[in-house]
XYZ file of C-alpha atoms in Angstrom:
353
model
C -13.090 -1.784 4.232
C -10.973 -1.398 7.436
C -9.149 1.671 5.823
C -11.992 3.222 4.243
C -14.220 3.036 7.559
C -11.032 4.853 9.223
C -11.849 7.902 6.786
C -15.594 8.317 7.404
C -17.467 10.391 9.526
C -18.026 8.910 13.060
C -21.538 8.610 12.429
C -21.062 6.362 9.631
C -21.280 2.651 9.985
C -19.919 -0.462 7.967
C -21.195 -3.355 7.997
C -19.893 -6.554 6.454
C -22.353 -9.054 5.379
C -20.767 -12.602 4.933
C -19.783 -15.940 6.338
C -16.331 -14.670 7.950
C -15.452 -19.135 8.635
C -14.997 -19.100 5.197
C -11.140 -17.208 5.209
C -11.110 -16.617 8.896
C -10.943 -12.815 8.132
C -9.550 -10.761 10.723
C -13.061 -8.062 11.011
C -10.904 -5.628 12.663
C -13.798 -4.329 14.806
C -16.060 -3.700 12.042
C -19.987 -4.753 12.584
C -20.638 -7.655 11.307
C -24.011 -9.446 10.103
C -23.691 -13.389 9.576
C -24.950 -15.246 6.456
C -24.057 -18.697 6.258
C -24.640 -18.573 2.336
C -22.324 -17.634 -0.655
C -23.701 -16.957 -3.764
C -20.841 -17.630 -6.812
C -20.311 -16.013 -9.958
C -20.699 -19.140 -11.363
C -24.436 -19.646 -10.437
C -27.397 -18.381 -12.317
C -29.645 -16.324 -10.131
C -32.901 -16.449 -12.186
C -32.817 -19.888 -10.850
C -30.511 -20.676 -7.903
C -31.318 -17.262 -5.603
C -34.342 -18.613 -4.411
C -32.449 -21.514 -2.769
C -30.326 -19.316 -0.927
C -32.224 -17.571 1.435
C -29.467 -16.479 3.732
C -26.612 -15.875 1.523
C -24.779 -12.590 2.093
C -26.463 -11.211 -1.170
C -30.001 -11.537 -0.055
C -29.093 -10.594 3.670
C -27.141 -7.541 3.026
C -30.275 -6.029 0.900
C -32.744 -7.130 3.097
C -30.718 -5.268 5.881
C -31.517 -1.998 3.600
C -34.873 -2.811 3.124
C -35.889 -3.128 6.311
C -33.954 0.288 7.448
C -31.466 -1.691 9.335
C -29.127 -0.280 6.666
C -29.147 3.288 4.480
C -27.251 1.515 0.897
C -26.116 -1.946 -0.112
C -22.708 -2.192 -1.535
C -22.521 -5.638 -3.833
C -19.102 -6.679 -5.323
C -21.136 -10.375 -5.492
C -22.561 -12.083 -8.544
C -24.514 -8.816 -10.743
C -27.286 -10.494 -11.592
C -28.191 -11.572 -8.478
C -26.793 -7.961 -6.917
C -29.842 -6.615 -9.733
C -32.752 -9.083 -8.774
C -32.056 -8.976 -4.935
C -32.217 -5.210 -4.779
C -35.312 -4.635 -7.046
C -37.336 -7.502 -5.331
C -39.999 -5.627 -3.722
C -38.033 -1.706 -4.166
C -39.195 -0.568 -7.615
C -39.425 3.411 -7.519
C -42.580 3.135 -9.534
C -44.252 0.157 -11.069
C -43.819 1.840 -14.827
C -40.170 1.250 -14.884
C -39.802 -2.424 -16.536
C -35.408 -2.615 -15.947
C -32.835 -1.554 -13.907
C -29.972 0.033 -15.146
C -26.626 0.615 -13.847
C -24.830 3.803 -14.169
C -21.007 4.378 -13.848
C -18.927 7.256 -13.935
C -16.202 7.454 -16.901
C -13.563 9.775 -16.603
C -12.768 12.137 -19.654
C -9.738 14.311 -21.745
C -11.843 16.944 -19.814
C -10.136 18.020 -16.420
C -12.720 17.502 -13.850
C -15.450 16.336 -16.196
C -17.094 13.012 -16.487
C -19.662 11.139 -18.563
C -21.898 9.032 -17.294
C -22.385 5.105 -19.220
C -25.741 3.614 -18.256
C -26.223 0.411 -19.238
C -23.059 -1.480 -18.178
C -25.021 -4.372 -17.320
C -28.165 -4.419 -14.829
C -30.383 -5.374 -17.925
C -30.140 -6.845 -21.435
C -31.946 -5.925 -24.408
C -34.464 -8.564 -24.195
C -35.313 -10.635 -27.643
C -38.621 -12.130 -26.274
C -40.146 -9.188 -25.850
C -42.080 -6.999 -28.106
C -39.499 -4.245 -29.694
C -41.352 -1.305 -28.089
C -40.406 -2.743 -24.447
C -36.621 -2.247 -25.136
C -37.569 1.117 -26.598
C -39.112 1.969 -23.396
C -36.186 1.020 -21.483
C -33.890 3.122 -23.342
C -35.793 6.305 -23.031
C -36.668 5.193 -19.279
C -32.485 4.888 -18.977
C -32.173 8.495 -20.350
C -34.493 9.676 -17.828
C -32.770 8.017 -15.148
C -29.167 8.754 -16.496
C -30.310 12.287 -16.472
C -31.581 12.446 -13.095
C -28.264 10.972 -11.613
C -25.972 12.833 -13.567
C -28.231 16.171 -11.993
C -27.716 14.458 -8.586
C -23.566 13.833 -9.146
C -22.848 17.024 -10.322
C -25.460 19.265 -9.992
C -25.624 20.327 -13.770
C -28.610 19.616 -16.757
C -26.938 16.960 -18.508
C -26.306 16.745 -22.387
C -27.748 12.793 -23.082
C -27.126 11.042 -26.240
C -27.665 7.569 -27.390
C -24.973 5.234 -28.178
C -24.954 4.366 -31.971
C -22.674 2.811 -34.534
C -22.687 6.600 -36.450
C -24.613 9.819 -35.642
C -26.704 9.770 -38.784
C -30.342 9.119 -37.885
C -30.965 6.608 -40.380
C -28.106 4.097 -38.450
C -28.464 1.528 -35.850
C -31.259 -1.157 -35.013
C -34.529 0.080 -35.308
C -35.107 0.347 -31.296
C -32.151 2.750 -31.415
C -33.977 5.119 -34.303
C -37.661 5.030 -32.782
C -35.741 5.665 -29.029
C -34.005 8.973 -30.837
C -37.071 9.981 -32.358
C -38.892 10.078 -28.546
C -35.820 11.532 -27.339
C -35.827 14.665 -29.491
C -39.673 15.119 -28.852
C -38.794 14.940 -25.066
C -37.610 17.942 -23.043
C -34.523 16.419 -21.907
C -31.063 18.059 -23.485
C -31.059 15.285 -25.903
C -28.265 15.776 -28.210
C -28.177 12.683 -30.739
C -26.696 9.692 -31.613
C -23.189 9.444 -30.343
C -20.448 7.102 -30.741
C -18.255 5.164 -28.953
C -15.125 7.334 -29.214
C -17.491 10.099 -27.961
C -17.823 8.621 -24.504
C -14.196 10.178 -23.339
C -13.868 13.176 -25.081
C -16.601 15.389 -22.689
C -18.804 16.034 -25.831
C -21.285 14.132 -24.140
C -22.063 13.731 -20.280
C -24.636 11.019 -20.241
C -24.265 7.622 -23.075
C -27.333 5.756 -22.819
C -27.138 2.044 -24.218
C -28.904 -1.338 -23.293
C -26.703 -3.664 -20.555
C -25.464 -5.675 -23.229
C -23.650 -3.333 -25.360
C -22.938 -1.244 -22.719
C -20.840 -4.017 -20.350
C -19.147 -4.699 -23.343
C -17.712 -0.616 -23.953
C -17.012 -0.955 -20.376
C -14.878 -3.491 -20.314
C -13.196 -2.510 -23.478
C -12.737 1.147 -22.236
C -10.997 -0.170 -18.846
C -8.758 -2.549 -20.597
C -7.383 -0.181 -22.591
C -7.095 1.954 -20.014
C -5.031 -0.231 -17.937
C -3.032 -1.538 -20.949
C -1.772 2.060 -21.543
C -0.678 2.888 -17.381
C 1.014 -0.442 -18.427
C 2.732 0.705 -21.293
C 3.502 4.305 -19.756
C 5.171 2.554 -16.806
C 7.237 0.182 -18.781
C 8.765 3.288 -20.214
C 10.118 4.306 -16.760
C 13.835 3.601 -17.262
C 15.965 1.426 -14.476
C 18.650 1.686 -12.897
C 21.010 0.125 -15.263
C 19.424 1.475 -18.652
C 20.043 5.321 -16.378
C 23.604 4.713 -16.094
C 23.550 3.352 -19.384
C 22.430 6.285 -20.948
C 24.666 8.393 -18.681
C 27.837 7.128 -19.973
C 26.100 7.330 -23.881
C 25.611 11.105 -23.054
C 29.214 11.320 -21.734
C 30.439 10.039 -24.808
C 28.717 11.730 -27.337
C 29.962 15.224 -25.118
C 33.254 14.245 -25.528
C 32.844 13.094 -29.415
C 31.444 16.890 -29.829
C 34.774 18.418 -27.676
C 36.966 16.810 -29.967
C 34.704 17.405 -33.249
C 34.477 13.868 -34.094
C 31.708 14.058 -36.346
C 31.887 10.679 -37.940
C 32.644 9.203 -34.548
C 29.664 11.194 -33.514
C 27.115 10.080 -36.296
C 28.468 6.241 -35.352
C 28.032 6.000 -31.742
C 24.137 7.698 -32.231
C 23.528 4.912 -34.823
C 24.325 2.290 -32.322
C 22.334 3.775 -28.946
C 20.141 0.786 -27.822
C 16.606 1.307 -28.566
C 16.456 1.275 -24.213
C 18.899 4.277 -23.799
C 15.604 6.311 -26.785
C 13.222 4.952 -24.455
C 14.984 6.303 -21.113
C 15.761 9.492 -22.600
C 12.559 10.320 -23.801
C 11.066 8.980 -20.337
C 13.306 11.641 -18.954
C 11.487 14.193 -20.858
C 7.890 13.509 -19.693
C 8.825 12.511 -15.685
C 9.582 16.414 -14.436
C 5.919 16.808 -16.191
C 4.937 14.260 -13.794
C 3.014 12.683 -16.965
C 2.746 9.254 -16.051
C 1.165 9.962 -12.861
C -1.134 12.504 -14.684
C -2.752 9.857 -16.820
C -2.892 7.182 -14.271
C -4.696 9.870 -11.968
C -6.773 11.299 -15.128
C -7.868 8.057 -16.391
C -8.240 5.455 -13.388
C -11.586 3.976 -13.688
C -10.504 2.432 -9.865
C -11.472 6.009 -8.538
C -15.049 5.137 -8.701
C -14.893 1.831 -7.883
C -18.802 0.516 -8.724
C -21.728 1.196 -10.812
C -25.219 2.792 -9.329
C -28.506 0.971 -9.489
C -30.951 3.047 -11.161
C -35.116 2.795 -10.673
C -35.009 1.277 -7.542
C -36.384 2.760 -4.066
C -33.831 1.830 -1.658
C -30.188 2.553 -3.305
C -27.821 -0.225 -4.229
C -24.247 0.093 -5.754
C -22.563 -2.645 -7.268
C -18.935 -3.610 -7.919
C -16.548 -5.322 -10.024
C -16.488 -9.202 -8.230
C -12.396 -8.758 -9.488
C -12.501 -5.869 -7.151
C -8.847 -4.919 -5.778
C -8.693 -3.770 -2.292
C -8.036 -0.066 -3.544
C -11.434 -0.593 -5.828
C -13.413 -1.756 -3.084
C -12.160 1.335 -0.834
C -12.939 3.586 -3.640
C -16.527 2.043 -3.831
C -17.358 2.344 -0.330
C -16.273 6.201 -0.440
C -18.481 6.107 -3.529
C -21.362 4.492 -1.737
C -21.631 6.865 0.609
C -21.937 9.941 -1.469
C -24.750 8.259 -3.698
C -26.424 7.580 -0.263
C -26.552 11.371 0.247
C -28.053 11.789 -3.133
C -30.206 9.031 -3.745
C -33.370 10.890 -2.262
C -32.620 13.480 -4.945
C -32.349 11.197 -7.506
C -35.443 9.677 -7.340
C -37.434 12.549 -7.022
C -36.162 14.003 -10.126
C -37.110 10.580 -11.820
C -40.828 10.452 -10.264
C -41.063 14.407 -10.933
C -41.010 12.984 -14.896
C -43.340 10.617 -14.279
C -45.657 11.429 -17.148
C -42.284 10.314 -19.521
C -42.872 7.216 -18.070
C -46.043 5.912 -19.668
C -43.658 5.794 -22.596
C-alpha cells in the first residue's frame, strides 16, 4: 500500500481500514480508520456479519457509502466483501446477484477477456430455474457494460458451456442462450473453457460457482508453467558444465573423431539439453515474455458488478505485489464506475428479464 500510494496522483488518498494492534504495522503515514473487528475467512457471513458491527469489512464500505470514501478495496473474507457492499447500494432493485468480473489476460498482445462470475454469487438450487436464468443474462449485461468501460470497445459475450452446440449444457444455460441471441448485445454463443485465453471471446459469462472454479484452475496453471519456465534457467555449474561439453565435442570434430563424437553426445546429462536449449530462448527474453504476458498478479482483484457505490475485491492470499497491483486497479475502475453503471441502467428494459 505504502509503495503504491507513492505512485498516485497527489490528490489521491489511501486509507487503511483495520485494527493496526493486531501486527503492530508500521502505517508509514498513511490515513488510517480504526475497526476493532476482524472478520476471518473462516466465518460464515450470512450469519456471523451481523455480530460484527465494526470490523474492518463493514467499516471500510460504510466509509464509501457515506462519501467519506470514492471505492472499497476488500482482500477480506468474499462473501462478506459481496453482502457488505450490496447492503443498501443495489444499482436498481431488478438486479437479484452480484457478480464479480476479472480481467484474464490472452495469446492476444494487448487483449483481454473478461470472466464474470468468479464468485460474488452461486447458482442458487432453491430457487425457481428462471431466477438463475435471469442472473446470467443480467451478468451479460453487466459484463458488457464493464468490458465497454475497460476498454472502450462493444464487446463479443458468450456463455460458458461444456461444447458450443446449442443442444449442450444444463437447461438454464440453453434458455439463457436463447434470450441472449434475441437480445441486441454482440452475443456470439456458447463458448468453452479453452476459449477464455485465446481472444476469440472478450466477455465469458458463467454463474460464481463454475466460474471461481476456471479461475482458480486458469491461475494455477499459470503459475505452474512461470514455474516450470524458470526451472529451465540453467546455473552456474550446469553453464560451465555445458561449456566444457561444447569444448569437447569442438575438439572431437578438429580431430574427426566421429565415433568419439557420437559417444560423448550419447552421454550429455539431460541438464547440459536443458541449459542449452534455455540458451536458445533467453536472448528472446522468452521467459520474461510469458511471465509478463500471462501474470494474472497484474490485475490484482475482481470488480463488483450491480452495485451503486463501486467495490473491488481481492484474493485474501494476496502477495504484496497483488495487493499493489489491485490498488492501481482500484483506482482506474473508480474513474469508470459512473460509466459503467449508466450503460447498465441505459438497458434497463433487459432487466425485467
Amino acid at each position: 500500500a505504502k509503495k503504491a500510494s507513492e505512485k498516485l496522483d497527489s490528490n489521491d488518498e489511501l486509507i487503511l481500514v483495520g485494527n493496526k494492534e493486531v501486527r503492530n504495522y508500521d502505517l508509514n503515514g498513511l490515513s488510517y480508520y480504526p475497526a476493532p473487528d476482524v472478520f476471518s475467512m473462516e466465518e460464515n457471513p450470512k450469519t456471523e456479519l451481523r455480530k460484527k458491527k465494526k470490523s474492518s469489512i463493514l467499516v471500510a464500505a460504510d466509509l464509501v457509502k457515506k462519501g467519506k470514501a470514492d471505492i472499497l478495496l476488500s482482500p477480506g473474507n468474499t462473501g462478506a466483501s459481496v453482502v457488505a457492499s450490496t447492503f443498501n447500494n443495489r444499482l436498481d432493485r431488478r438486479i437479484k446477484n452480484f457478480p464479480l468480473a476479472t480481467i484474464i489476460p490472452t495469446i492476444v498482445e494487448d487483449k483481454y477477456t473478461v470472466l464474470l462470475d468468479v464468485g460474488g454469487s452461486y447458482a442458487d438450487v432453491e430457487k425457481d430455474i428462471n431466477y438463475n436464468i435471469q442472473s446470467l443474462f443480467h451478468f451479460a449485461i453487466m459484463g458488457g457494460a464493464f468490458y465497454k468501460g475497460m476498454f472502450n470497445e462493444n464487446p463479443r459475450i458468450g456463455l460458458l458451456n461444456v461444447g458450443e452446440e446449442s443442444y449442450k449444457g444444463p437447461l438454464e444455460i440453453r434458455e439463457c442462450g436463447i434470450l441472449l441471441e434475441e437480445s441486441d448485445m454482440n452475443y456470439i454463443g456458447f463458448v468453452e473453457g479453452n476459449d477464455i485465453m485465446t481472444g476469440k471471446v472478450d466477455v465469458a459469462i458463467c454463474n460464481g460457482y463454475t466460474g471461481n472454479i476456471t479461475l482458480k484452475a486458469m491461475e494455477g496453471a499459470i503459475s505452474a508453467i512461470t514455474y516450470l519456465l524458470k526451472e529451465g534457467v540453467p546455473d552456474i555449474r550446469d553453464i560451465d558444465k555445458t561449456i566444457n561439453t561444447i569444448k569437447t565435442n569442438v575438439d572431437l570434430i578438429k580431430n574427426k573423431d566421429v565415433k568419439g563424437l557420437i559417444d560423448n553426445i550419447r552421454n550429455i546429462d539431460i541438464k547440459i539439453h536443458k541449459t542449452i536449449g534455455s540458451y536458445l530462448a533467453l536472448p528472446w527474453g522468452v521467459f520474461k515474455s510469458v511471465k509478463n504476458r500471462m501474470n494474472h498478479e497484474k490485475y490484482g482483484g475482481a470488480y463488483l458488478l450491480g452495485v451503486e457505490k463501486p467495490t473491488v475485491i481481492a484474493h485474501g492470499t494476496s502477495t504484496a505485489k497483488s495487493i499493489e497491483s489491485a490498488i492501481y486497479f482500484t483506482k482506474s475502475c473508480c474513474e469508470i464506475s459512473s460509466e459503467i453503471n449508466k450503460e447498465i441502467l441505459e438497458k434497463s428494459k433487459l432487466l425485467e428479464l
